[in-house]
CSV table of C-alpha atoms in Angstrom, one decimal:
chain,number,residue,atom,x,y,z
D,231,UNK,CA,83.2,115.4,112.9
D,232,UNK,CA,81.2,113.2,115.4
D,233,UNK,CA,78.5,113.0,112.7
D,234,UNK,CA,81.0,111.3,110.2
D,235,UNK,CA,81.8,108.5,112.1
D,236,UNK,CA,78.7,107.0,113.3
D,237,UNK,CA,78.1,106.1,109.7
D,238,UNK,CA,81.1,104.4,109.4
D,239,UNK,CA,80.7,102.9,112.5
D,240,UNK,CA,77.1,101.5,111.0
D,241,UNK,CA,78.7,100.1,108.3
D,242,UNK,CA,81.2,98.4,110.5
D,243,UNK,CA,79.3,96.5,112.6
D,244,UNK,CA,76.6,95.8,110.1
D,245,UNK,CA,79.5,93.8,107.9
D,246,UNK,CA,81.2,92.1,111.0
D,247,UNK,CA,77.4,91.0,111.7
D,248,UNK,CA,77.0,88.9,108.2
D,249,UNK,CA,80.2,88.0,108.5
D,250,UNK,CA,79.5,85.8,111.8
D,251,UNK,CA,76.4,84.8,110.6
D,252,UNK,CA,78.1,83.0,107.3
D,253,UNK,CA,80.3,80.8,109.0
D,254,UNK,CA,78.8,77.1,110.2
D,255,UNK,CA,78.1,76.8,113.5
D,256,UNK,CA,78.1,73.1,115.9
D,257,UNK,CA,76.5,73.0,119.0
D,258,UNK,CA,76.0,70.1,121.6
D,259,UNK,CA,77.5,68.6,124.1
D,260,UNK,CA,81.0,66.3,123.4
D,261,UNK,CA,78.8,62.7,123.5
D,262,UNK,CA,76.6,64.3,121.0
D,263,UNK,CA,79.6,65.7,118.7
D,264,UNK,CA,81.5,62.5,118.7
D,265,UNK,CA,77.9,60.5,117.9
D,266,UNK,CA,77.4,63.3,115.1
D,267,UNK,CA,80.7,62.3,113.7
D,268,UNK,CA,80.2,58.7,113.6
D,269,UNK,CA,77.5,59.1,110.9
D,270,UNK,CA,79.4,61.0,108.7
D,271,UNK,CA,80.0,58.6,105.6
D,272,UNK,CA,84.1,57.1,105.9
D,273,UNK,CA,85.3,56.5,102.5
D,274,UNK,CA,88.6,54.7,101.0
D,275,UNK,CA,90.4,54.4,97.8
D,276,UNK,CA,91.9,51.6,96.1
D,277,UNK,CA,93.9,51.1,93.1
D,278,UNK,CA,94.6,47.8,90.9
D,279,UNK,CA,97.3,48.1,88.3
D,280,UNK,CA,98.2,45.7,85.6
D,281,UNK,CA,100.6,45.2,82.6
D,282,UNK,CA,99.9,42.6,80.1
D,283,UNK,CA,102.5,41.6,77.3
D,284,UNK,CA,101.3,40.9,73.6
D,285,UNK,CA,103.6,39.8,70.6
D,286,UNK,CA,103.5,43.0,68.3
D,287,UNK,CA,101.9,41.6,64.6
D,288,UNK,CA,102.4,44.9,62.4
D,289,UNK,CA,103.9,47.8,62.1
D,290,UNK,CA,102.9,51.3,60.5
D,291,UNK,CA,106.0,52.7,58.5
D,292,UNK,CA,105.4,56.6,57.8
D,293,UNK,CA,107.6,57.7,54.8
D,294,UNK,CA,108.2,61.3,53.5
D,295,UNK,CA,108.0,62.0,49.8
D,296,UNK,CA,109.8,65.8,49.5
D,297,UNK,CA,109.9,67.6,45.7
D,298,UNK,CA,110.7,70.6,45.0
D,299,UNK,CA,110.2,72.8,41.8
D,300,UNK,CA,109.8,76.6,40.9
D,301,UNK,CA,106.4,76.1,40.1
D,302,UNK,CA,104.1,75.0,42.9
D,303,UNK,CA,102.2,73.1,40.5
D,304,UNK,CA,105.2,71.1,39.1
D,305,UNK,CA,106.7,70.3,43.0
D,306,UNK,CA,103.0,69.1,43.7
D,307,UNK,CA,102.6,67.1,40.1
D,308,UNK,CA,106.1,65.3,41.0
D,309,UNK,CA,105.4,64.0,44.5
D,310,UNK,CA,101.7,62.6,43.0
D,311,UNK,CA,103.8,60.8,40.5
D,312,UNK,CA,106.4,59.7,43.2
D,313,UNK,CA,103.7,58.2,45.6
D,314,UNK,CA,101.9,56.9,42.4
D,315,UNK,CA,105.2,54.8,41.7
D,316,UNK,CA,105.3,53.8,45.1
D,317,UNK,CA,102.2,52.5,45.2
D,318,UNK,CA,103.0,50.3,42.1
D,319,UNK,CA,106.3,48.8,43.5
D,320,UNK,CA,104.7,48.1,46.6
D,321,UNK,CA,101.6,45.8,45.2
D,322,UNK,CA,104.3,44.4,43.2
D,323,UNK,CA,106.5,43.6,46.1
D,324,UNK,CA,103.1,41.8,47.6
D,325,UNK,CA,101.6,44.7,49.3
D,326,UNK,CA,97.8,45.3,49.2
D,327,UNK,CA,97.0,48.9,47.8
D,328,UNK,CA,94.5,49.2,51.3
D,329,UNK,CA,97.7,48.9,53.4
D,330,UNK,CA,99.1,52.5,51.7
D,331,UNK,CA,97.7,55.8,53.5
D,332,UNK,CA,98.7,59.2,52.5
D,333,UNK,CA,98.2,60.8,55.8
D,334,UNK,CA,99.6,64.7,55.7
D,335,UNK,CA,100.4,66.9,53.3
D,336,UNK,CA,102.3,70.5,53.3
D,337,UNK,CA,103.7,72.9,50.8
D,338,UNK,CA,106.5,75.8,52.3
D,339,UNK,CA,108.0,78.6,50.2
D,340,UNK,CA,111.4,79.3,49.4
D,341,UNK,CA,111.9,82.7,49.1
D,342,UNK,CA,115.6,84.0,48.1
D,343,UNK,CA,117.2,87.0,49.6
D,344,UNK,CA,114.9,90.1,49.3
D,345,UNK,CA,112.5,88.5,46.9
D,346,UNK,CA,109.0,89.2,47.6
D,347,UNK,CA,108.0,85.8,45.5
D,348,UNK,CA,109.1,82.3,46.1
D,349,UNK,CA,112.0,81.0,44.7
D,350,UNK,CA,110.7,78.0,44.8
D,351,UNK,CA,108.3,75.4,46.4
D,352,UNK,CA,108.8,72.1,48.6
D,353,UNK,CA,105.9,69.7,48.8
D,354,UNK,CA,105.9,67.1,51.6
D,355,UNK,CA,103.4,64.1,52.1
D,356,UNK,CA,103.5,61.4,54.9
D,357,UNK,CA,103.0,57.9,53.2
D,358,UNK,CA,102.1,55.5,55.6
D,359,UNK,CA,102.4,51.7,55.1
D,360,UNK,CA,101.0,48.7,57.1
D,361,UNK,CA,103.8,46.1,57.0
D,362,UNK,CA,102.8,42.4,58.5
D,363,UNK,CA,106.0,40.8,58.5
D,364,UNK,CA,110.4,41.9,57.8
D,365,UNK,CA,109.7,40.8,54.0
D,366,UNK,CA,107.1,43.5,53.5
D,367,UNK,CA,109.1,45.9,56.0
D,368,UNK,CA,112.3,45.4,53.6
D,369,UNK,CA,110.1,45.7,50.4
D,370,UNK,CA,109.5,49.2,51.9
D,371,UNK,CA,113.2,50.0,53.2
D,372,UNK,CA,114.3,49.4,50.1
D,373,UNK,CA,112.2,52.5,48.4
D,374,UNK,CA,114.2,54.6,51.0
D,375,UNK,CA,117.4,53.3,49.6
D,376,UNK,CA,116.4,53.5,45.8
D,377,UNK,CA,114.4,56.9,45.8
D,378,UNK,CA,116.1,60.1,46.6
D,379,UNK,CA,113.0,62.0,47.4
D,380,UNK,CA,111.8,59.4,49.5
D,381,UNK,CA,112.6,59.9,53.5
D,382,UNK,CA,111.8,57.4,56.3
D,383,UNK,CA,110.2,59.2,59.3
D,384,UNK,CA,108.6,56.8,61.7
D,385,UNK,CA,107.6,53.8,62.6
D,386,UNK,CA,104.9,52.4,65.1
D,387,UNK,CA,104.2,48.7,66.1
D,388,UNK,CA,100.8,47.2,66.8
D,389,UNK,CA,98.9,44.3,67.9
D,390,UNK,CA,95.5,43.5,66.0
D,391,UNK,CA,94.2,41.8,69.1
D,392,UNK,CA,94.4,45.3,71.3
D,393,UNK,CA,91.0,45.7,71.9
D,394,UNK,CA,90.9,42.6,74.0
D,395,UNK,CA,94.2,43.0,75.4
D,396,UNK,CA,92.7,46.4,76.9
D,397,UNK,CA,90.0,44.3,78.4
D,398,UNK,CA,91.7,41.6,79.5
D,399,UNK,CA,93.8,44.5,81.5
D,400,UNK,CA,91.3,46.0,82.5
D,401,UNK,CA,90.1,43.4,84.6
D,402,UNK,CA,93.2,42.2,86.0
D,403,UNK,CA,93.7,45.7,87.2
D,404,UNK,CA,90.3,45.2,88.9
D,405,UNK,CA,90.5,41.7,90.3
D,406,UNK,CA,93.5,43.1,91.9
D,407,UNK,CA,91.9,45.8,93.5
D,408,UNK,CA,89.1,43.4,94.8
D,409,UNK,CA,91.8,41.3,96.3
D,410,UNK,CA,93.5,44.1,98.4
D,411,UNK,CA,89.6,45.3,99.7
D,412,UNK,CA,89.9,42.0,100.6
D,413,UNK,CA,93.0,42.0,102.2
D,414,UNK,CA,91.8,45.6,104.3
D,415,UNK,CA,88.5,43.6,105.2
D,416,UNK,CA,89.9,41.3,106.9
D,417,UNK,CA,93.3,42.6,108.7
D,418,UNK,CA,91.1,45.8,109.7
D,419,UNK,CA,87.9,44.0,110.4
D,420,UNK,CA,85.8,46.4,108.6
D,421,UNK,CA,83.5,46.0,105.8
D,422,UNK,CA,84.0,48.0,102.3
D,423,UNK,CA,80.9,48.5,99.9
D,424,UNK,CA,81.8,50.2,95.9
D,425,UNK,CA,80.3,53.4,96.3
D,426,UNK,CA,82.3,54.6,93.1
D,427,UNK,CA,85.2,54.0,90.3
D,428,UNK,CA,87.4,55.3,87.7
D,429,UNK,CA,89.8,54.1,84.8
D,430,UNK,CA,93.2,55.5,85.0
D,431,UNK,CA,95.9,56.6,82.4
D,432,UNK,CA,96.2,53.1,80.2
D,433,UNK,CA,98.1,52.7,76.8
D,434,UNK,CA,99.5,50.0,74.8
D,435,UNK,CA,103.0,50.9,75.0
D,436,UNK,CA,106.2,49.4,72.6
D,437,UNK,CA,109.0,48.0,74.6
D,438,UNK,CA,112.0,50.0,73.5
D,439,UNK,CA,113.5,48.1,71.2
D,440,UNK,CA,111.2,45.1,68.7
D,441,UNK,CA,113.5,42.8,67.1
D,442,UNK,CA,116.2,44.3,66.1
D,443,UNK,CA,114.3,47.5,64.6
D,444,UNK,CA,115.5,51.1,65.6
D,445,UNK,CA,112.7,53.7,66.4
D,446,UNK,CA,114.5,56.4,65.2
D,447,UNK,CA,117.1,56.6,62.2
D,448,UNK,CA,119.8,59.3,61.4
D,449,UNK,CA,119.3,62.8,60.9
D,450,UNK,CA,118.6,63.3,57.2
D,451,UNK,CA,116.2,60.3,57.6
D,452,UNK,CA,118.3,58.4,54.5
D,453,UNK,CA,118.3,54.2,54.5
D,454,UNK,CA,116.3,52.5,56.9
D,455,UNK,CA,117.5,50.3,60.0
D,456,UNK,CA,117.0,46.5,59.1
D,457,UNK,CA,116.7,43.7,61.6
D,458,UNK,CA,119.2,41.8,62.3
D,459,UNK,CA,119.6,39.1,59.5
D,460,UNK,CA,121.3,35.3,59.9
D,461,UNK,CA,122.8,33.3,57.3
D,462,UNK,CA,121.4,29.8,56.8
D,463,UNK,CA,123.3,26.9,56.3
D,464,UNK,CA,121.8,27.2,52.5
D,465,UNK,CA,123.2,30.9,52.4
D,466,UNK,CA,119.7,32.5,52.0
D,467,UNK,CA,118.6,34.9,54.4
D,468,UNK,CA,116.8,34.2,57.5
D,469,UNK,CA,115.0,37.3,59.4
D,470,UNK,CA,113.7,37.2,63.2
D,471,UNK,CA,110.4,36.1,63.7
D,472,UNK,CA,108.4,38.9,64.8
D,473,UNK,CA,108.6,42.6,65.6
D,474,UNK,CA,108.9,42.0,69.4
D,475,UNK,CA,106.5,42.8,72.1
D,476,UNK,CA,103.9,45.3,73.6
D,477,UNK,CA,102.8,46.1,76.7
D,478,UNK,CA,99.5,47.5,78.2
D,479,UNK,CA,99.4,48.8,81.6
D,480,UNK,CA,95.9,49.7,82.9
D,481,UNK,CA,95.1,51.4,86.2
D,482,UNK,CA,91.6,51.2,87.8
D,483,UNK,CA,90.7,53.0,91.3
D,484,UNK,CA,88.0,51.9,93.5
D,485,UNK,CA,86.4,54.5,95.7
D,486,UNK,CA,84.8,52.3,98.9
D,487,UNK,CA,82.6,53.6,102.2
D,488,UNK,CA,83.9,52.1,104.9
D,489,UNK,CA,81.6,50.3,108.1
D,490,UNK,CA,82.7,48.4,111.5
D,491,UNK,CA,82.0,45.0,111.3
């Protein structure tokens, strides 16, 4: 019995051994600590936001063109034909064929109660249309109204200068980190040197509402919102100006080392 312990007991001590030996170890005196210490590198963080506003020069309408046959071939055939017509108003109406995008398309079966083949077939593709101002977004509402196979789903406002709007963001978000380094520098009276960065979650972002226009529309998607519209002295119809406003927020973080003055 005496004999089957003293291995253990080996074992034992052997793994308490490497286990003291792994852990970090500081020796010195407490002057020599604290000077130890004082080297290690001190490091801050500090974070500019911005938000610029931009007037909002287009928007991208995405329509749904739904058919549905018993042949799969015949429900696909009628929605080419129905985008096809589509396409025809809309140059007609003043649109640009470049500004049209089919952008998804998905076929589902329909199968009846325990049928083993479809019933039938629904074919859905997203149209989506570039409109520049409310006459070319009503030349489109009115497809919605007209066609019954025609559905609106979304629609997205944009700015074409958004690429510079990012930048000019960007640095504001920066200048206004410089300018609370600054601040630190000189209520702490220490100096801080850019040791590192990063760019933060940033977006151009609609405000909720854009003149008038609704972001979302009733369930079955049927009609489209319209702007409010004003009657002129004349009696024609006058429509607002412009789709409203965007905003892009950026975020930048500065990463500093900190020194005594």
């Amino acid at each position: 019995m005496h004999n089957m312990w003293k291995p253990i007991a080996i074992i034992s001590a052997c793994l308490c051994t490497v286990t003291l030996c792994a852990e970090p170890e500081l020796k010195g005196s407490p002057a020599e600590l604290t000077a130890y210490l004082a080297t290690l590198p001190k490091t801050v963080s500090i974070t500019g936001e911005s938000e610029l506003k931009s007037a909002a020069d287009r928007a991208i309408v995405a329509l749904k063109v739904v058919t549905e046959n018993k042949s799969l071939q015949e429900a696909a055939r009628a929605n080419q034909e129905i985008r096809s017509a589509l396409l025809r108003t809309l140059t007609e109406r003043g649109l640009p064929a470049d500004r049209v995008k089919a952008s998804r398309f998905s076929s589902t079966p329909k199968y009846g109660w325990l049928r083993e083949k479809p019933k039938s077939y629904r074919v859905e593709n997203i149209v989506k249309i570039t409109v520049q101002d409310e006459k070319e977004f009503q030349a489109v509402a009115k497809l919605v109204d007209s066609v019954s196979e025609v559905f609106y789903d979304t629609i997205e406002f944009e700015a074409s200068n958004k690429d510079e709007l990012k930048a000019k963001a960007i640095a504001l978000a920066i200048d206004k980190a410089v300018d609370k380094k600054r601040l630190f520098e000189e209520k702490l009276g220490v100096k801080l040197t850019p040791k590192a960065f990063s760019e933060g979650p940033a977006g151009l972002l609609p405000l909720p509402e854009s003149a008038g226009y609704k972001r979302t529309m009733g369930y079955s998607g049927r009609g489209v919102s319209t702007p409010n519209i004003t009657e002129t002295a004349e009696g024609t119809e006058e429509m607002p100006a412009a789709f409203g406003e965007l905003i892009y927020k950026a975020t930048v973080t500065v990463e500093y080392t900190v020194e005594t003055k």
